[in-house]
Every structure is written in C-alpha cells, then in structure tokens.
Amino acid sequence: MLDLDAVGREAEQQLTLFDPDIPKINLWDYDGGIINASAGKDSLAMMIAVYQLALEQSYPIDRLVVQYNALGDRVTWPGTADIGPSAEALVQAFGVRPGTRQLVQEHAERLGLRLVVTSRNPVKYPHEKDLLDHIERRGRFPNNGNRFCTSEHKTGPGGTTITSEYKRLGDLGRPPRLLYMLGFRAAESDERAKRTPFNLNQRSNTMRLVDEWYPIHHWSTEQVWAAIRESGLPHHWAYDAGMRRLSCSFCVLAGFDDLVLAAALRPDVAAQYHTLEQLNLARGKAATAAGAKNAMTGRTFQDRRTMTQIIEAARTHPIVKKLGLCVP
C-alpha cells in the first residue's frame, strides 16, 4: 500500500517553490494540471497566470485542462440575449455577450486549453436539474455552516475530473501527480485569507497524488483586472452591470448590494427564489407545529435576509430606471 506520509515528505524535497511565501510552482513536477474556472475575474486571472507560467517553463499545454462546473441556467449568469425579460435592455446596454459556460469555453479555446464541463451526477439525481431543485427537495437554503451547494455541486464534480485525468495518463509505473488550481484570493474574505496557498496531498489517495494551489492568492483586485486587460481576453458582462463578484447569480454568501442588483437584472429568477423561500417557510412552520426543533433554520434565503427584502430593494435600484427594466 502506498505510504502517503512518505510520499509527502519526498515531495516536500522535490517540489520546486521559487518563493516559499508566494509559491511559484514548477509545473514539470506534475504529470498534469486542472484549472478550475467559473468565468469570474479571479478564475480568469488565475487561468492567465497558469498559462503564462506554462509558456515560461515550456510546459506542454496539452497537460493542462480547464474544468467548469455547470450549475444550471437558473443559477449561473446567462448571456445578455438569453437572460429572459431583461434581454432586450441588456443587449442594448452591453451588447450580445456570452454567459458563464460559453465564456469559459471561449477563454479555453483562445488559450489552446482543453475544457471539461462537469455537473452533479444526473443519474443519481434525475429530478434535480440544478441547485434550486436541490434546495426544494431539502427544504432549506445552504448557508455558511452548511454549504451543500459547494460540496455537492462543485467539490464533488471536481473530484470526477481528477479521476478522469489520472486515468487519462495511463500506467506510469507510479501514482500520477496532479496539480489542482483554484482562483481563491486572500482579499476576498477572512476565511480565504487564512488559507495556505499551496497544500501537499490535499486530494490524494492510494491511486494518485494531488496537490492544491491558489496561484493568485496574494493578488489585489487591481492586479487581477490588469492581468485580464493585458491578456485581451473578454470578461463577463455582469461586471459591467455593476456586480462585484461573479458567483451564482443569487449566492447565499453574497452581499446585499450584489443580491439587489442581481434581482434587478434577473427579476424572473428572483421570483423563483422567492417562491421557493415561501415554500421552505411553510414547511418549517409545519415542522415547528409538529414539535420539531430548529425547524426554521435555513428556511429563508439568508439567515437574516429574505428574498422579499431583496426584491423590494431591487425595484428602486438605479439600474432599473437607467436601463428601463421591470421588477414586478
């Protein structure tokens, strides 16, 4: 059986870290690399940084793969022409611009990188086409203490890419070593600031060795945008509309301003979240009446904020008047 501790000690000696405080990886220490992409500014800047590093080190581009997690059309940002009732106004304001999946595909193609699109197992969950269906079944929204949206719709599918990539390498006579890369930045949150930007054997098992790296963990927002501008690659239109972060359109961890703007831009989807919230509340009240404890936890979109409040604020958002949008 493979001794992971021994492998880890050996790897610590072999892996090339040009700067121990801000690790710059020697890609040749790896048989392949997986770039996790969402079409957000940070994952794009990270993709650019890894691509440039590969060129600097003459590392084969075909050993790198871009992984995109498809969360569903209601969850991620669509293109301006596909956004529903706001489409005409948004096309007029921002042009015909792609959604997240199409944009990641364009980024990968322009850099000559392979793209793998993953999603939560549709065979195991045939009646849950996206995260909203998942929330409806559970009767609760995810929150900071129970982020099943991340674990089941991102981390889980990411694991399938790791498995497919090590199988793709074939028999090397040893466990293959892969590098899994994410665009996490310290400036995003206190939680991410505490993360170590390089972690040995983070996703390893007896079949493969997988290290995790955050290439732009130390970057500022200004550095991120500078890298994107210099690359010439297009960014997502939602940033031009005023969104500060590009995650799910309605992320349970997002700030109030971003949520209100999202509701102004996607009022039809905001209404679906509101309907789901009312259903969750009704289920929570019924469970409470039946004697269940903590039955109301996770029933509202956020613990201290409801979709009713978000939609109400969206009706008077400046972009509604500026673009002629309608928030019922």
mmCIF file of C-alpha atoms in Angstrom:
data_model
loop_
_atom_site.group_PDB
_atom_site.id
_atom_site.type_symbol
_atom_site.label_atom_id
_atom_site.label_comp_id
_atom_site.label_asym_id
_atom_site.label_seq_id
_atom_site.Cartn_x
_atom_site.Cartn_y
_atom_site.Cartn_z
ATOM 1 C CA MET A 1 0.000 0.000 0.000
ATOM 2 C CA LEU A 2 1.215 3.487 -0.846
ATOM 3 C CA ASP A 3 2.658 5.389 2.152
ATOM 4 C CA LEU A 4 1.235 8.894 1.608
ATOM 5 C CA ASP A 5 3.225 10.346 4.514
ATOM 6 C CA ALA A 6 6.477 9.129 2.986
ATOM 7 C CA VAL A 7 5.455 10.417 -0.434
ATOM 8 C CA GLY A 8 4.584 13.759 1.109
ATOM 9 C CA ARG A 9 7.999 14.064 2.763
ATOM 10 C CA GLU A 10 9.720 13.209 -0.505
ATOM 11 C CA ALA A 11 7.541 15.684 -2.394
ATOM 12 C CA GLU A 12 8.460 18.461 0.007
ATOM 13 C CA GLN A 13 12.087 17.958 -1.019
ATOM 14 C CA GLN A 14 11.424 17.568 -4.722
ATOM 15 C CA LEU A 15 8.804 20.229 -5.466
ATOM 16 C CA THR A 16 10.318 23.482 -6.648
ATOM 17 C CA LEU A 17 8.986 26.537 -4.810
ATOM 18 C CA PHE A 18 10.725 29.647 -6.112
ATOM 19 C CA ASP A 19 9.331 31.749 -3.257
ATOM 20 C CA PRO A 20 8.222 29.975 -0.056
ATOM 21 C CA ASP A 21 5.886 32.836 0.890
ATOM 22 C CA ILE A 22 4.299 33.147 -2.545
ATOM 23 C CA PRO A 23 4.800 29.702 -4.084
ATOM 24 C CA LYS A 24 5.521 29.636 -7.792
ATOM 25 C CA ILE A 25 5.221 26.055 -8.837
ATOM 26 C CA ASN A 26 7.496 24.156 -11.187
ATOM 27 C CA LEU A 27 4.852 22.597 -13.430
ATOM 28 C CA TRP A 28 7.312 19.917 -14.520
ATOM 29 C CA ASP A 29 6.885 18.373 -11.063
ATOM 30 C CA TYR A 30 3.398 17.368 -12.253
ATOM 31 C CA ASP A 31 2.010 14.992 -14.843
ATOM 32 C CA GLY A 32 -0.957 17.296 -15.400
ATOM 33 C CA GLY A 33 -2.865 20.267 -14.041
ATOM 34 C CA ILE A 34 -6.540 21.104 -13.561
ATOM 35 C CA ILE A 35 -7.600 24.756 -13.736
ATOM 36 C CA ASN A 36 -10.951 25.342 -12.026
ATOM 37 C CA ALA A 37 -12.825 28.052 -13.940
ATOM 38 C CA SER A 38 -16.135 29.858 -13.353
ATOM 39 C CA ALA A 39 -15.819 32.801 -15.805
ATOM 40 C CA GLY A 40 -15.306 35.099 -12.826
ATOM 41 C CA LYS A 41 -12.466 37.614 -12.827
ATOM 42 C CA ASP A 42 -10.350 35.687 -10.320
ATOM 43 C CA SER A 43 -10.548 32.326 -12.069
ATOM 44 C CA LEU A 44 -9.815 34.056 -15.388
ATOM 45 C CA ALA A 45 -6.777 35.841 -13.962
ATOM 46 C CA MET A 46 -5.634 32.546 -12.459
ATOM 47 C CA MET A 47 -6.056 30.788 -15.811
ATOM 48 C CA ILE A 48 -3.965 33.501 -17.473
ATOM 49 C CA ALA A 49 -1.255 33.246 -14.796
ATOM 50 C CA VAL A 50 -1.018 29.454 -15.123
ATOM 51 C CA TYR A 51 -0.959 29.655 -18.927
ATOM 52 C CA GLN A 52 1.852 32.213 -18.807
ATOM 53 C CA LEU A 53 3.756 30.070 -16.314
ATOM 54 C CA ALA A 54 3.430 27.079 -18.640
ATOM 55 C CA LEU A 55 4.877 29.137 -21.503
ATOM 56 C CA GLU A 56 7.743 30.378 -19.325
ATOM 57 C CA GLN A 57 8.600 26.833 -18.277
ATOM 58 C CA SER A 58 7.971 25.278 -21.711
ATOM 59 C CA TYR A 59 5.420 23.004 -20.083
ATOM 60 C CA PRO A 60 3.132 21.175 -22.559
ATOM 61 C CA ILE A 61 -0.195 22.994 -22.770
ATOM 62 C CA ASP A 62 -1.997 19.743 -23.529
ATOM 63 C CA ARG A 63 -1.243 18.568 -19.986
ATOM 64 C CA LEU A 64 -3.473 21.304 -18.600
ATOM 65 C CA VAL A 65 -7.255 21.096 -18.553
ATOM 66 C CA VAL A 66 -9.864 23.710 -17.669
ATOM 67 C CA GLN A 67 -12.743 22.433 -15.544
ATOM 68 C CA TYR A 68 -16.098 24.224 -15.445
ATOM 69 C CA ASN A 69 -18.891 23.182 -13.083
ATOM 70 C CA ALA A 70 -22.289 23.550 -14.773
ATOM 71 C CA LEU A 71 -24.698 24.564 -12.006
ATOM 72 C CA GLY A 72 -27.755 25.203 -14.180
ATOM 73 C CA ASP A 73 -29.102 28.105 -16.241
ATOM 74 C CA ARG A 74 -31.163 29.485 -13.366
ATOM 75 C CA VAL A 75 -28.155 29.516 -11.063
ATOM 76 C CA THR A 76 -25.274 30.945 -13.102
ATOM 77 C CA TRP A 77 -25.278 34.090 -15.217
ATOM 78 C CA PRO A 78 -26.628 33.644 -18.766
ATOM 79 C CA GLY A 79 -25.667 35.697 -21.781
ATOM 80 C CA THR A 80 -27.327 39.081 -22.279
ATOM 81 C CA ALA A 81 -29.533 37.755 -25.083
ATOM 82 C CA ASP A 82 -30.616 34.743 -23.023
ATOM 83 C CA ILE A 83 -31.485 36.380 -19.734
ATOM 84 C CA GLY A 84 -35.252 36.456 -20.137
ATOM 85 C CA PRO A 85 -37.401 39.589 -19.751
ATOM 86 C CA SER A 86 -34.362 41.866 -19.376
ATOM 87 C CA ALA A 87 -32.644 40.623 -22.546
ATOM 88 C CA GLU A 88 -33.532 43.480 -24.906
ATOM 89 C CA ALA A 89 -32.421 46.171 -22.465
ATOM 90 C CA LEU A 90 -29.219 44.361 -21.539
ATOM 91 C CA VAL A 91 -28.244 43.704 -25.150
ATOM 92 C CA GLN A 92 -28.766 47.380 -25.875
ATOM 93 C CA ALA A 93 -26.652 48.374 -22.877
ATOM 94 C CA PHE A 94 -23.850 45.784 -23.038
ATOM 95 C CA GLY A 95 -24.112 44.155 -26.458
ATOM 96 C CA VAL A 96 -24.609 40.465 -27.173
ATOM 97 C CA ARG A 97 -22.341 38.893 -24.574
ATOM 98 C CA PRO A 98 -21.973 35.219 -23.583
ATOM 99 C CA GLY A 99 -22.958 33.525 -20.336
ATOM 100 C CA THR A 100 -20.542 31.840 -17.955
ATOM 101 C CA ARG A 101 -20.252 28.468 -19.689
ATOM 102 C CA GLN A 102 -19.802 29.968 -23.149
ATOM 103 C CA LEU A 103 -17.275 32.478 -21.829
ATOM 104 C CA VAL A 104 -15.136 29.806 -20.149
ATOM 105 C CA GLN A 105 -15.218 27.855 -23.401
ATOM 106 C CA GLU A 106 -14.022 30.930 -25.298
ATOM 107 C CA HIS A 107 -11.214 31.528 -22.794
ATOM 108 C CA ALA A 108 -10.043 27.915 -23.032
ATOM 109 C CA GLU A 109 -10.173 27.874 -26.833
ATOM 110 C CA ARG A 110 -8.241 31.114 -27.191
ATOM 111 C CA LEU A 111 -5.500 29.794 -24.914
ATOM 112 C CA GLY A 112 -5.475 26.384 -26.574
ATOM 113 C CA LEU A 113 -6.528 24.584 -23.389
ATOM 114 C CA ARG A 114 -8.775 21.533 -23.117
ATOM 115 C CA LEU A 115 -12.153 22.087 -21.446
ATOM 116 C CA VAL A 116 -14.089 19.638 -19.301
ATOM 117 C CA VAL A 117 -17.640 20.516 -18.205
ATOM 118 C CA THR A 118 -18.853 18.727 -15.088
ATOM 119 C CA SER A 119 -22.086 18.691 -13.112
ATOM 120 C CA ARG A 120 -23.739 16.913 -10.219
ATOM 121 C CA ASN A 121 -24.490 13.286 -11.086
ATOM 122 C CA PRO A 122 -27.695 13.415 -13.234
ATOM 123 C CA VAL A 123 -28.175 9.645 -12.968
ATOM 124 C CA LYS A 124 -28.194 9.751 -9.181
ATOM 125 C CA TYR A 125 -30.425 12.848 -9.076
ATOM 126 C CA PRO A 126 -32.604 12.641 -12.226
ATOM 127 C CA HIS A 127 -35.276 15.017 -10.897
ATOM 128 C CA GLU A 128 -32.883 17.749 -9.773
ATOM 129 C CA LYS A 129 -31.701 19.708 -12.783
ATOM 130 C CA ASP A 130 -29.978 22.445 -10.770
ATOM 131 C CA LEU A 131 -29.307 23.833 -7.308
ATOM 132 C CA LEU A 132 -32.830 25.245 -6.967
ATOM 133 C CA ASP A 133 -34.324 21.782 -7.405
ATOM 134 C CA HIS A 134 -31.870 20.511 -4.811
ATOM 135 C CA ILE A 135 -32.911 23.249 -2.347
ATOM 136 C CA GLU A 136 -36.572 22.471 -2.938
ATOM 137 C CA ARG A 137 -36.025 18.817 -2.058
ATOM 138 C CA ARG A 138 -34.085 19.676 1.101
ATOM 139 C CA GLY A 139 -36.490 22.425 2.092
ATOM 140 C CA ARG A 140 -33.606 24.632 3.209
ATOM 141 C CA PHE A 141 -31.116 27.023 1.651
ATOM 142 C CA PRO A 142 -27.391 26.444 2.056
ATOM 143 C CA ASN A 143 -25.568 28.761 4.446
ATOM 144 C CA ASN A 144 -22.060 29.356 5.728
ATOM 145 C CA GLY A 145 -22.334 26.434 8.118
ATOM 146 C CA ASN A 146 -23.878 24.023 5.607
ATOM 147 C CA ARG A 147 -22.588 24.776 2.129
ATOM 148 C CA PHE A 148 -24.028 21.779 0.315
ATOM 149 C CA CYS A 149 -24.085 23.950 -2.800
ATOM 150 C CA THR A 150 -20.264 23.865 -2.796
ATOM 151 C CA SER A 151 -19.719 20.305 -1.623
ATOM 152 C CA GLU A 152 -22.240 18.643 -3.944
ATOM 153 C CA HIS A 153 -22.243 20.934 -6.987
ATOM 154 C CA LYS A 154 -18.563 21.996 -7.109
ATOM 155 C CA THR A 155 -16.204 19.901 -4.981
ATOM 156 C CA GLY A 156 -17.874 16.622 -5.887
ATOM 157 C CA PRO A 157 -17.836 17.148 -9.659
ATOM 158 C CA GLY A 158 -14.275 18.457 -9.330
ATOM 159 C CA GLY A 159 -13.295 15.088 -7.947
ATOM 160 C CA THR A 160 -14.585 13.359 -11.061
ATOM 161 C CA THR A 161 -12.252 15.477 -13.189
ATOM 162 C CA ILE A 162 -9.296 14.465 -11.033
ATOM 163 C CA THR A 163 -10.254 10.810 -11.505
ATOM 164 C CA SER A 164 -10.686 11.118 -15.271
ATOM 165 C CA GLU A 165 -7.377 12.963 -15.639
ATOM 166 C CA TYR A 166 -5.289 10.420 -13.760
ATOM 167 C CA LYS A 167 -6.944 7.623 -15.749
ATOM 168 C CA ARG A 168 -6.188 9.533 -18.936
ATOM 169 C CA LEU A 169 -2.478 9.471 -18.067
ATOM 170 C CA GLY A 170 -2.434 5.680 -18.113
ATOM 171 C CA ASP A 171 0.062 3.467 -16.319
ATOM 172 C CA LEU A 172 3.144 5.497 -15.422
ATOM 173 C CA GLY A 173 4.569 2.816 -13.164
ATOM 174 C CA ARG A 174 3.792 5.057 -10.194
ATOM 175 C CA PRO A 175 0.878 7.130 -8.903
ATOM 176 C CA PRO A 176 0.496 10.200 -11.162
ATOM 177 C CA ARG A 177 0.939 13.613 -9.576
ATOM 178 C CA LEU A 178 -1.648 16.262 -10.465
ATOM 179 C CA LEU A 179 -1.970 19.933 -9.561
ATOM 180 C CA TYR A 180 -5.477 21.225 -8.813
ATOM 181 C CA MET A 181 -5.700 25.012 -9.141
ATOM 182 C CA LEU A 182 -8.299 27.473 -7.846
ATOM 183 C CA GLY A 183 -8.614 31.243 -8.121
ATOM 184 C CA PHE A 184 -9.027 31.913 -4.396
ATOM 185 C CA ARG A 185 -7.650 35.269 -3.196
ATOM 186 C CA ALA A 186 -6.896 36.420 0.326
ATOM 187 C CA ALA A 187 -8.582 39.766 -0.343
ATOM 188 C CA GLU A 188 -11.950 38.091 -0.970
ATOM 189 C CA SER A 189 -12.722 37.153 2.614
ATOM 190 C CA ASP A 190 -11.203 36.489 6.024
ATOM 191 C CA GLU A 191 -11.776 32.767 5.510
ATOM 192 C CA ARG A 192 -9.817 32.697 2.256
ATOM 193 C CA ALA A 193 -7.089 34.912 3.709
ATOM 194 C CA LYS A 194 -6.420 32.199 6.285
ATOM 195 C CA ARG A 195 -5.960 29.522 3.652
ATOM 196 C CA THR A 196 -2.496 28.263 2.773
ATOM 197 C CA PRO A 197 -1.917 28.925 -0.953
ATOM 198 C CA PHE A 198 -0.196 25.581 -1.503
ATOM 199 C CA ASN A 199 -1.213 22.264 0.061
ATOM 200 C CA LEU A 200 0.544 18.946 -0.475
ATOM 201 C CA ASN A 201 -1.602 15.862 -0.986
ATOM 202 C CA GLN A 202 -4.808 17.816 -0.457
ATOM 203 C CA ARG A 203 -6.837 15.482 -2.682
ATOM 204 C CA SER A 204 -4.555 12.439 -2.786
ATOM 205 C CA ASN A 205 -5.399 8.785 -2.310
ATOM 206 C CA THR A 206 -3.637 5.482 -2.954
ATOM 207 C CA MET A 207 -4.173 5.840 -6.712
ATOM 208 C CA ARG A 208 -2.964 9.403 -7.298
ATOM 209 C CA LEU A 209 -1.164 12.339 -5.695
ATOM 210 C CA VAL A 210 -2.964 15.669 -5.950
ATOM 211 C CA ASP A 211 -1.706 18.980 -4.601
ATOM 212 C CA GLU A 212 -3.856 22.109 -4.405
ATOM 213 C CA TRP A 213 -2.572 25.554 -5.376
ATOM 214 C CA TYR A 214 -4.061 29.057 -5.396
ATOM 215 C CA PRO A 215 -1.801 30.848 -7.907
ATOM 216 C CA ILE A 216 -3.183 34.364 -7.311
ATOM 217 C CA HIS A 217 -3.932 34.094 -3.583
ATOM 218 C CA HIS A 218 -1.752 37.154 -2.896
ATOM 219 C CA TRP A 219 -3.048 39.308 -5.774
ATOM 220 C CA SER A 220 -5.022 42.504 -5.322
ATOM 221 C CA THR A 221 -8.200 43.236 -7.282
ATOM 222 C CA GLU A 222 -6.225 45.785 -9.307
ATOM 223 C CA GLN A 223 -3.694 43.116 -10.278
ATOM 224 C CA VAL A 224 -6.494 40.807 -11.364
ATOM 225 C CA TRP A 225 -8.045 43.359 -13.694
ATOM 226 C CA ALA A 226 -4.640 44.418 -15.024
ATOM 227 C CA ALA A 227 -3.839 40.821 -15.998
ATOM 228 C CA ILE A 228 -7.194 40.460 -17.754
ATOM 229 C CA ARG A 229 -6.780 43.720 -19.670
ATOM 230 C CA GLU A 230 -3.253 42.798 -20.736
ATOM 231 C CA SER A 231 -4.362 39.356 -21.939
ATOM 232 C CA GLY A 232 -7.068 40.729 -24.225
ATOM 233 C CA LEU A 233 -9.494 38.037 -23.059
ATOM 234 C CA PRO A 234 -13.094 39.203 -22.519
ATOM 235 C CA HIS A 235 -14.584 39.451 -19.037
ATOM 236 C CA HIS A 236 -18.177 38.711 -18.077
ATOM 237 C CA TRP A 237 -20.778 41.376 -18.819
ATOM 238 C CA ALA A 238 -22.222 41.217 -15.281
ATOM 239 C CA TYR A 239 -19.162 43.127 -14.041
ATOM 240 C CA ASP A 240 -20.028 45.959 -16.440
ATOM 241 C CA ALA A 241 -23.537 45.961 -14.984
ATOM 242 C CA GLY A 242 -22.055 46.551 -11.532
ATOM 243 C CA MET A 243 -21.654 43.098 -9.961
ATOM 244 C CA ARG A 244 -18.598 42.983 -7.724
ATOM 245 C CA ARG A 245 -18.290 39.200 -7.729
ATOM 246 C CA LEU A 246 -19.390 36.599 -10.238
ATOM 247 C CA SER A 247 -20.616 33.505 -8.498
ATOM 248 C CA CYS A 248 -24.117 32.125 -8.666
ATOM 249 C CA SER A 249 -26.482 34.933 -9.657
ATOM 250 C CA PHE A 250 -28.014 34.642 -6.198
ATOM 251 C CA CYS A 251 -25.284 33.363 -3.902
ATOM 252 C CA VAL A 252 -26.341 32.835 -0.289
ATOM 253 C CA LEU A 253 -22.975 34.273 0.787
ATOM 254 C CA ALA A 254 -23.238 37.411 -1.359
ATOM 255 C CA GLY A 255 -23.572 40.917 -0.016
ATOM 256 C CA PHE A 256 -26.835 42.844 -0.105
ATOM 257 C CA ASP A 257 -25.807 45.203 -2.924
ATOM 258 C CA ASP A 258 -24.910 42.372 -5.298
ATOM 259 C CA LEU A 259 -28.105 40.491 -4.488
ATOM 260 C CA VAL A 260 -30.273 43.544 -5.103
ATOM 261 C CA LEU A 261 -28.560 44.214 -8.425
ATOM 262 C CA ALA A 262 -28.974 40.559 -9.419
ATOM 263 C CA ALA A 263 -32.695 40.770 -8.650
ATOM 264 C CA ALA A 264 -32.960 43.887 -10.801
ATOM 265 C CA LEU A 265 -31.206 42.154 -13.700
ATOM 266 C CA ARG A 266 -32.946 38.768 -13.297
ATOM 267 C CA PRO A 267 -36.380 39.508 -11.794
ATOM 268 C CA ASP A 268 -37.886 36.284 -13.138
ATOM 269 C CA VAL A 269 -35.286 34.125 -11.367
ATOM 270 C CA ALA A 270 -35.538 36.266 -8.215
ATOM 271 C CA ALA A 271 -39.259 35.488 -8.218
ATOM 272 C CA GLN A 272 -38.495 31.751 -8.381
ATOM 273 C CA TYR A 273 -36.176 32.047 -5.381
ATOM 274 C CA HIS A 274 -38.929 33.959 -3.578
ATOM 275 C CA THR A 275 -41.477 31.227 -4.323
ATOM 276 C CA LEU A 276 -39.028 28.611 -3.067
ATOM 277 C CA GLU A 277 -38.422 30.636 0.087
ATOM 278 C CA GLN A 278 -42.156 30.796 0.815
ATOM 279 C CA LEU A 279 -42.410 27.040 0.329
ATOM 280 C CA ASN A 280 -39.479 26.465 2.685
ATOM 281 C CA LEU A 281 -41.032 28.740 5.322
ATOM 282 C CA ALA A 282 -44.339 26.881 5.142
ATOM 283 C CA ARG A 283 -42.541 23.573 5.612
ATOM 284 C CA GLY A 284 -40.583 24.979 8.527
ATOM 285 C CA LYS A 285 -43.710 26.274 10.256
ATOM 286 C CA ALA A 286 -45.458 22.927 9.793
ATOM 287 C CA ALA A 287 -42.458 21.114 11.257
ATOM 288 C CA THR A 288 -42.348 23.531 14.191
ATOM 289 C CA ALA A 289 -46.053 22.984 14.873
ATOM 290 C CA ALA A 290 -45.379 19.248 14.895
ATOM 291 C CA GLY A 291 -42.769 19.735 17.611
ATOM 292 C CA ALA A 292 -39.545 19.700 15.587
ATOM 293 C CA LYS A 293 -36.601 21.710 16.976
ATOM 294 C CA ASN A 294 -34.684 24.267 14.907
ATOM 295 C CA ALA A 295 -37.167 23.680 12.110
ATOM 296 C CA MET A 296 -36.869 27.259 10.796
ATOM 297 C CA THR A 297 -33.088 27.168 10.261
ATOM 298 C CA GLY A 298 -32.180 27.715 6.606
ATOM 299 C CA ARG A 299 -35.737 28.380 5.502
ATOM 300 C CA THR A 300 -35.050 31.939 4.309
ATOM 301 C CA PHE A 301 -32.574 32.793 1.561
ATOM 302 C CA GLN A 302 -30.133 34.134 4.130
ATOM 303 C CA ASP A 303 -30.383 33.781 7.889
ATOM 304 C CA ARG A 304 -31.042 37.498 8.379
ATOM 305 C CA ARG A 305 -32.256 38.480 4.930
ATOM 306 C CA THR A 306 -35.204 37.327 2.834
ATOM 307 C CA MET A 307 -35.862 37.343 -0.884
ATOM 308 C CA THR A 308 -38.833 39.580 -0.161
ATOM 309 C CA GLN A 309 -36.452 42.248 1.142
ATOM 310 C CA ILE A 310 -34.042 41.788 -1.761
ATOM 311 C CA ILE A 311 -36.754 42.099 -4.425
ATOM 312 C CA GLU A 312 -38.290 45.096 -2.683
ATOM 313 C CA ALA A 313 -34.931 46.907 -2.775
ATOM 314 C CA ALA A 314 -34.367 45.883 -6.415
ATOM 315 C CA ARG A 315 -37.447 47.799 -7.538
ATOM 316 C CA THR A 316 -35.733 51.110 -6.740
ATOM 317 C CA HIS A 317 -32.206 50.174 -7.831
ATOM 318 C CA PRO A 318 -30.752 52.900 -10.132
ATOM 319 C CA ILE A 319 -30.143 50.410 -12.963
ATOM 320 C CA VAL A 320 -33.889 49.749 -13.230
ATOM 321 C CA LYS A 321 -34.545 53.342 -14.269
ATOM 322 C CA LYS A 322 -31.316 53.675 -16.245
ATOM 323 C CA LEU A 323 -31.984 50.637 -18.477
ATOM 324 C CA GLY A 324 -35.768 50.647 -18.346
ATOM 325 C CA LEU A 325 -36.006 47.325 -16.506
ATOM 326 C CA CYS A 326 -39.089 45.997 -14.768
ATOM 327 C CA VAL A 327 -39.054 44.322 -11.352
ATOM 328 C CA PRO A 328 -42.612 43.157 -10.538
#
